[in-house]
Coordinates of C-alpha atoms (C1' of nucleotides) in Angstrom, one line a residue:
Chain M
M19 CA 16.6 18.8 37.1
I20 CA 15.6 15.5 35.6
V21 CA 15.8 12.8 38.1
D22 CA 15.3 9.6 35.6
A23 CA 15.0 10.1 31.9
R24 CA 14.0 6.7 31.3
V25 CA 10.3 7.8 32.0
L26 CA 10.5 10.5 29.5
Q27 CA 11.3 7.4 27.0
P28 CA 8.0 6.4 25.2
E29 CA 8.9 2.7 25.7
F30 CA 8.9 2.7 29.7
V31 CA 6.2 0.3 31.0
P32 CA 4.3 2.8 32.8
K33 CA 1.3 3.5 34.9
E34 CA -0.9 4.4 31.7
V35 CA -2.2 1.0 32.2
K36 CA -4.2 1.9 35.0
H37 CA -6.7 4.1 32.9
R38 CA -7.0 1.1 30.3
S39 CA -8.0 -1.4 32.9
N40 CA -11.1 -2.2 31.3
K41 CA -9.6 -3.0 28.0
M42 CA -6.9 -4.6 29.6
D43 CA -9.2 -7.1 31.3
I44 CA -10.9 -7.9 27.8
L45 CA -7.5 -8.7 26.2
T46 CA -6.7 -10.6 29.2
N47 CA -9.9 -13.0 29.2
A48 CA -9.3 -13.7 25.6
L49 CA -5.8 -15.1 26.6
E50 CA -6.8 -16.9 29.7
P51 CA -7.2 -20.1 28.5
V52 CA -3.5 -20.1 27.3
T53 CA -2.6 -20.6 31.0
D54 CA -4.3 -23.6 30.9
G55 CA -2.3 -24.5 28.1
D56 CA -5.3 -24.1 25.7
S57 CA -5.0 -22.0 22.9
G58 CA -6.8 -18.0 23.2
E59 CA -8.8 -16.4 21.4
T60 CA -7.6 -14.2 18.3
A61 CA -7.6 -10.5 19.8
M62 CA -7.9 -7.6 17.8
I63 CA -7.0 -3.9 18.8
F64 CA -7.9 -0.6 17.0
G65 CA -7.4 2.9 17.6
P66 CA -5.3 6.1 16.8
S67 CA -2.0 5.8 17.6
G68 CA -0.2 7.3 20.8
V69 CA -3.3 5.8 22.6
G70 CA -1.5 2.9 24.7
K71 CA -2.5 -0.2 22.0
T72 CA 1.2 -1.3 22.0
C73 CA 1.9 -0.8 25.5
I74 CA -1.1 -2.2 26.8
S75 CA -0.7 -5.8 24.6
R76 CA 3.1 -6.3 25.9
F77 CA 2.0 -5.4 29.5
V78 CA -0.9 -7.8 29.6
L79 CA 1.7 -10.6 27.6
E80 CA 4.3 -9.9 30.6
R81 CA 1.7 -10.5 33.2
L82 CA 0.7 -13.6 31.4
R83 CA 4.2 -15.1 31.2
E84 CA 4.8 -14.1 35.0
N85 CA 1.2 -15.9 36.1
A86 CA 2.2 -19.3 33.8
I87 CA 5.0 -21.9 32.4
D88 CA 5.1 -23.1 29.5
I89 CA 4.1 -19.5 27.6
E90 CA 6.5 -18.2 24.9
T91 CA 5.6 -14.6 23.7
Q92 CA 6.7 -12.6 20.5
Y93 CA 6.3 -9.1 19.5
V94 CA 6.4 -8.5 15.7
N95 CA 6.3 -5.1 14.0
A96 CA 4.7 -5.5 10.5
W97 CA 5.5 -2.0 9.3
E98 CA 9.4 -3.2 9.8
D99 CA 8.5 -7.0 9.2
H100 CA 6.0 -6.7 6.1
S101 CA 6.6 -9.6 3.9
R102 CA 5.4 -13.2 4.6
F103 CA 8.9 -14.8 5.2
K104 CA 9.9 -12.3 7.7
L105 CA 6.9 -12.3 9.5
L106 CA 7.0 -16.0 9.6
Y107 CA 10.9 -15.7 10.8
R108 CA 10.5 -13.0 13.1
I109 CA 8.0 -15.5 14.6
L110 CA 9.8 -18.4 14.7
E111 CA 12.7 -16.5 16.0
G112 CA 10.6 -16.1 19.5
V113 CA 10.8 -19.6 19.6
G114 CA 14.2 -20.1 18.6
K115 CA 13.6 -22.1 15.6
T116 CA 15.5 -20.4 13.2
L117 CA 18.8 -21.7 14.0
D118 CA 19.1 -23.9 10.7
I119 CA 17.6 -21.7 8.4
H120 CA 18.8 -21.5 5.1
R121 CA 16.9 -19.0 2.9
Q122 CA 17.9 -21.4 -0.2
S123 CA 16.4 -24.9 1.2
T124 CA 13.7 -23.2 3.3
P125 CA 11.0 -22.2 1.3
T126 CA 8.4 -20.2 3.2
D127 CA 6.0 -23.0 3.7
E128 CA 8.5 -24.8 5.7
L129 CA 8.7 -21.8 8.5
L130 CA 4.7 -22.7 8.6
E131 CA 5.4 -26.3 8.9
R132 CA 8.0 -25.5 11.8
L133 CA 5.5 -23.4 13.8
R134 CA 2.5 -26.5 13.2
N135 CA 5.4 -28.6 15.0
Y136 CA 5.7 -26.4 17.8
E137 CA 5.0 -28.4 21.0
N138 CA 6.3 -27.0 23.7
G139 CA 3.3 -25.3 25.1
Q140 CA 1.5 -22.0 24.2
Y141 CA 2.8 -19.2 22.0
V142 CA 1.2 -15.8 22.0
V143 CA 2.0 -13.3 19.3
I144 CA 1.5 -9.7 19.1
I145 CA 1.4 -8.3 15.2
D146 CA 1.2 -4.9 15.5
E147 CA 0.4 -2.3 12.6
V148 CA -0.9 -5.6 10.7
D149 CA -2.9 -3.4 8.4
Q150 CA 0.9 -2.8 6.8
L151 CA 1.0 -6.7 6.3
E152 CA 1.2 -6.9 2.3
D153 CA 0.3 -10.5 1.9
K154 CA -2.3 -10.8 4.7
S155 CA -2.8 -14.3 3.5
V156 CA -0.1 -15.4 6.3
L157 CA -2.5 -14.7 8.9
Y158 CA -4.9 -17.2 7.7
D159 CA -2.1 -19.6 8.0
L160 CA -1.4 -18.6 11.4
Y161 CA -4.9 -18.6 12.2
H162 CA -5.3 -22.6 11.8
I163 CA -1.9 -23.4 13.7
Q164 CA -2.3 -25.2 17.2
N165 CA -1.0 -23.5 20.3
L166 CA -0.7 -19.9 18.7
T167 CA -2.7 -17.3 19.6
M168 CA -2.6 -13.9 17.6
V169 CA -2.8 -10.4 19.1
L170 CA -3.6 -7.9 15.9
I171 CA -3.1 -4.7 16.2
G172 CA -4.1 -2.0 13.7
N173 CA -5.3 1.6 13.2
R174 CA -8.6 1.1 11.6
E175 CA -10.8 -2.0 11.6
E176 CA -11.8 -1.6 7.7
E177 CA -8.4 -1.2 6.9
L178 CA -7.5 -4.8 8.5
F179 CA -10.5 -6.3 6.9
S180 CA -10.0 -4.8 3.3
G181 CA -7.9 -7.5 1.6
L182 CA -8.7 -10.2 4.1
D183 CA -9.5 -13.6 2.8
D184 CA -12.8 -14.0 3.3
R185 CA -12.9 -17.2 5.2
L186 CA -10.7 -15.6 7.6
A187 CA -12.5 -12.6 7.9
S188 CA -15.7 -14.5 8.7
R189 CA -14.2 -16.3 11.7
L190 CA -12.5 -13.2 12.8
T191 CA -15.9 -11.3 13.5
S192 CA -16.6 -13.4 16.5
C193 CA -13.5 -13.0 18.1
S194 CA -12.8 -10.4 20.7
R195 CA -12.3 -7.0 19.2
I196 CA -11.2 -3.7 21.5
R197 CA -11.1 -0.4 20.5
F198 CA -9.0 2.3 22.2
E199 CA -10.1 5.8 22.1
P200 CA -8.1 8.9 22.2
Y201 CA -6.9 9.6 26.0
S202 CA -9.2 12.6 27.2
Q203 CA -7.5 15.5 28.9
D204 CA -7.8 14.2 32.2
G205 CA -6.3 11.1 31.2
L206 CA -3.5 12.7 29.3
E207 CA -2.8 14.8 32.3
A208 CA -2.8 12.1 34.8
I209 CA -0.1 10.4 32.7
L210 CA 2.1 13.4 32.6
Q211 CA 1.7 13.8 36.1
D212 CA 2.9 10.1 36.5
R213 CA 5.7 10.8 34.7
V214 CA 6.9 14.0 36.2
R215 CA 6.8 12.6 39.5
W216 CA 9.6 10.0 38.8
G217 CA 11.2 11.6 36.2
L218 CA 11.8 15.2 37.1
R219 CA 12.5 17.1 40.4
P220 CA 9.7 18.2 42.1
E221 CA 8.4 22.0 41.5
T222 CA 9.8 21.8 37.5
I223 CA 6.6 21.7 36.0
T224 CA 3.2 23.5 37.1
D225 CA -0.2 22.0 36.9
D226 CA -1.1 24.5 34.2
Q227 CA 1.8 23.7 32.2
I228 CA 0.8 20.2 31.9
A229 CA -2.5 20.9 31.0
T230 CA -1.1 22.8 28.0
I231 CA 1.2 20.2 27.1
A232 CA -1.9 17.5 27.2
D233 CA -4.2 20.1 25.3
A234 CA -1.7 20.2 22.6
A235 CA -1.1 16.4 22.4
A236 CA -5.0 15.9 21.5
G237 CA -5.5 12.4 23.1
D238 CA -2.1 10.9 21.8
A239 CA 0.4 9.9 24.8
R240 CA 3.2 9.4 22.7
K241 CA 2.9 13.3 21.6
A242 CA 2.5 14.5 25.2
I243 CA 5.4 12.6 26.4
G244 CA 7.3 13.7 23.2
I245 CA 6.7 17.3 24.1
L246 CA 7.3 17.0 27.8
R247 CA 10.8 15.4 27.1
Q248 CA 11.7 18.5 24.5
A249 CA 10.6 20.7 27.3
A250 CA 12.9 19.0 29.8
K251 CA 15.7 18.9 27.7
A252 CA 15.6 22.6 26.8
A253 CA 15.3 23.4 30.5
H254 CA 18.3 20.7 31.1
R255 CA 20.3 22.4 28.5
G256 CA 19.8 26.3 29.6
Q257 CA 20.5 25.5 33.1
E258 CA 17.1 26.5 34.1
E259 CA 15.6 25.5 37.6
R260 CA 12.5 24.9 36.2
I261 CA 10.3 24.9 32.7
T262 CA 8.8 27.8 31.7
D263 CA 5.7 28.7 29.6
D264 CA 8.4 29.8 26.6
I265 CA 10.3 26.2 27.2
I266 CA 7.0 24.7 26.5
D267 CA 5.6 27.0 23.2
E268 CA 8.6 25.8 21.7
A269 CA 8.5 22.3 22.8
I270 CA 5.3 21.5 21.0
P271 CA 6.5 22.4 17.7
E272 CA 9.9 21.0 18.2
A273 CA 8.5 17.7 19.4
A274 CA 6.1 17.2 15.9
S275 CA 9.3 18.4 14.0
E276 CA 11.1 15.5 15.7
I277 CA 8.8 12.8 14.5
R278 CA 9.2 14.1 11.1
Q279 CA 12.9 14.5 11.3
Q280 CA 12.4 10.3 12.2
S281 CA 10.7 10.0 9.0
L282 CA 12.9 12.0 6.6
S283 CA 16.1 10.3 7.9
K284 CA 14.6 6.9 6.5
L285 CA 14.0 8.4 3.1
T286 CA 16.3 7.4 0.3
Q287 CA 17.8 9.9 -2.1
D288 CA 15.1 9.9 -4.5
Q289 CA 12.4 10.2 -1.9
R290 CA 14.1 13.1 -0.6
I291 CA 14.2 14.9 -3.8
I292 CA 10.6 14.2 -4.3
Y293 CA 9.9 15.4 -0.8
E294 CA 11.6 18.9 -1.2
I295 CA 9.7 19.6 -4.4
I296 CA 6.6 18.8 -2.8
V297 CA 7.5 21.3 0.0
E298 CA 9.1 23.6 -2.3
E299 CA 6.0 24.1 -4.6
D300 CA 3.5 23.4 -1.8
A301 CA 1.1 22.0 -3.8
I302 CA 1.8 20.2 -7.0
A303 CA 0.1 17.9 -9.8
P304 CA 1.3 14.7 -10.5
K305 CA 2.7 15.4 -13.6
D306 CA 4.6 18.5 -12.8
L307 CA 6.0 16.5 -9.9
Y308 CA 7.9 13.9 -12.2
E309 CA 9.0 16.3 -14.6
E310 CA 10.4 18.4 -12.1
Y311 CA 12.1 15.3 -10.4
T312 CA 13.6 14.3 -13.4
E313 CA 15.3 17.2 -13.9
Q314 CA 16.6 17.0 -10.7
A315 CA 17.8 13.4 -10.2
E316 CA 20.6 12.2 -12.0
Q317 CA 19.3 8.8 -12.9
P318 CA 15.5 9.3 -12.4
V319 CA 13.3 6.3 -11.8
S320 CA 10.0 5.0 -13.3
K321 CA 6.3 6.7 -12.8
R322 CA 5.8 3.9 -11.2
M323 CA 8.7 3.6 -8.7
V324 CA 7.5 7.4 -7.9
R325 CA 4.1 6.6 -7.2
N326 CA 5.9 4.0 -4.8
H327 CA 7.5 6.6 -3.0
L328 CA 5.0 8.7 -2.7
D329 CA 3.1 6.1 -1.0
K330 CA 5.6 5.3 1.4
M331 CA 5.7 9.0 2.2
Q332 CA 2.2 9.2 2.8
H333 CA 2.5 6.0 5.3
Y334 CA 5.0 8.3 7.2
N335 CA 2.6 11.1 7.0
L336 CA 5.2 13.4 5.6
I337 CA 2.9 14.6 2.6
E338 CA -0.6 14.1 1.7
A339 CA -2.4 13.7 -1.8
K340 CA -5.9 15.7 -2.2
G341 CA -8.3 14.9 -5.1
A342 CA -9.4 12.0 -7.4
T343 CA -7.9 11.2 -10.6
R344 CA -7.4 14.5 -12.9
D345 CA -7.3 17.3 -10.1
R346 CA -4.8 15.3 -7.8
T347 CA -2.3 17.0 -6.1
Y348 CA 0.4 16.5 -3.8
S349 CA 1.4 18.6 -0.4
P350 CA 3.3 18.4 2.6
S351 CA 1.5 17.4 5.6
G352 CA 1.0 19.6 8.8
Chain R
dT15 C1' -24.1 13.3 -22.0
dG16 C1' -20.4 10.9 -24.2
dT17 C1' -15.3 10.6 -25.0
dC18 C1' -11.1 11.4 -23.9
dC19 C1' -7.1 10.8 -21.2
dA20 C1' -4.1 11.3 -17.0
dC21 C1' -3.9 8.8 -12.9
dG22 C1' -3.3 4.8 -9.5
dG23 C1' -2.5 0.7 -8.5
dG24 C1' -2.2 -4.9 -9.5
dA25 C1' 0.4 -8.0 -11.8
dA26 C1' 4.2 -9.7 -14.5
dA27 C1' 9.0 -9.7 -16.0
dG28 C1' 13.5 -8.4 -15.3
dA29 C1' 17.4 -6.6 -12.3
dA30 C1' 20.2 -6.2 -8.5
dA31 C1' 21.2 -7.9 -3.7
dG32 C1' 22.2 -11.3 -0.4
dG33 C1' 23.3 -15.9 1.4
dT34 C1' 24.8 -21.0 0.8
dG35 C1' 27.8 -24.7 -0.4
dG36 C1' 31.0 -26.5 -3.1
Chain J
dC10 C1' 35.9 -17.6 -5.5
dC11 C1' 31.9 -19.0 -8.0
dA12 C1' 27.2 -21.2 -9.4
dC13 C1' 23.1 -21.1 -7.7
dC14 C1' 18.9 -19.6 -5.1
dT15 C1' 15.7 -16.7 -3.0
dT16 C1' 14.3 -12.4 -2.0
dT17 C1' 13.7 -7.7 -2.5
dC18 C1' 13.6 -4.0 -5.7
dT19 C1' 12.5 -1.5 -10.2
dT20 C1' 10.5 -1.6 -14.5
dT21 C1' 7.2 -2.7 -18.2
dC22 C1' 2.4 -3.6 -19.0
dC23 C1' -2.2 -2.7 -18.5
dC24 C1' -7.0 -1.7 -17.0
dG25 C1' -10.7 1.0 -14.1
dT26 C1' -11.6 5.0 -12.7
dG27 C1' -13.5 9.7 -12.6
dG28 C1' -12.7 14.7 -13.6
dA29 C1' -12.5 17.6 -18.0
dC30 C1' -14.3 19.1 -21.9
dA31 C1' -17.0 19.3 -25.8

DNA sequence: TGTCCACGGGAAAGAAAGGTGG
DNA sequence: CCACCTTTCTTTCCCGTGGACA
């Protein structure tokens, strides 16, 4: 019943863009000068996850490249490359200037110097999850590089501006900002319909079922497509002709746990011990948590390190912290 | 209302890991 | 294979915060 599994993958460059055409226009305008060989305006994109921020940016850049020569583009995820060095390295990678970089003989300033010396036309860089960047001063340096245009993507505006250099912050107040809202019910249904049309055999899913999925996804397209994928896979496994309501009911929690599972697999041994304690206790005070952890771990790490782990797990949305200093508790999220 | 103190998180220092050139 | 350097991870130290408790 699955015709083309690719359209069930979240990365597939989809027709979603048509629901975001006004946002695309703003971004395209900001980057327009690039096609004439000038630097574009720094663009900032904000919005919750699964609303097409990354997707739209990549799409716009792709189209830019098609329409003009001498444009290089690069996509960097600051969640993966969160140090100054890694970020700069990744950016240089996009213009193939990393060949003879030896970490030993190449201080990070040298990386910047190379970017400044890049003369082969305009270079547009998407920096995704920019709030995850630990050293935001690197943005200030990048901002001042000729021929380099940045597209910054983040969840919340305040998070980006906090910890930002004052000088840069004031410059950025004038640059173009684009806010993405969660998809509407109708928008999500249209996106799903589109995927279904290309990815599944006709008649395998009803409009009502699509509406159910869209509703469960709460404005998040990634989640919606995840549910659809789970449902299609389940039906496929069970040799079903079509997707039943029962399959969808099961696919909704499965899609959620799929995301959680992916996060869990990235945890280290220590982090997993901590996570399991929190799940076990449901809500636990920091002190008790650390005591319990020291008992279970063969080589317990310091309190400070446990706090780092807790931070990380909050980022992954695995746990949440409630309360301020004294009455704080940690509990599993969801 | 004032004192106490666990907590979170920043900074510095130390240890480990990863890579290079001899 | 080793000496050496940079980056990354971990620990140690410290201080401001804000509930608890008198």
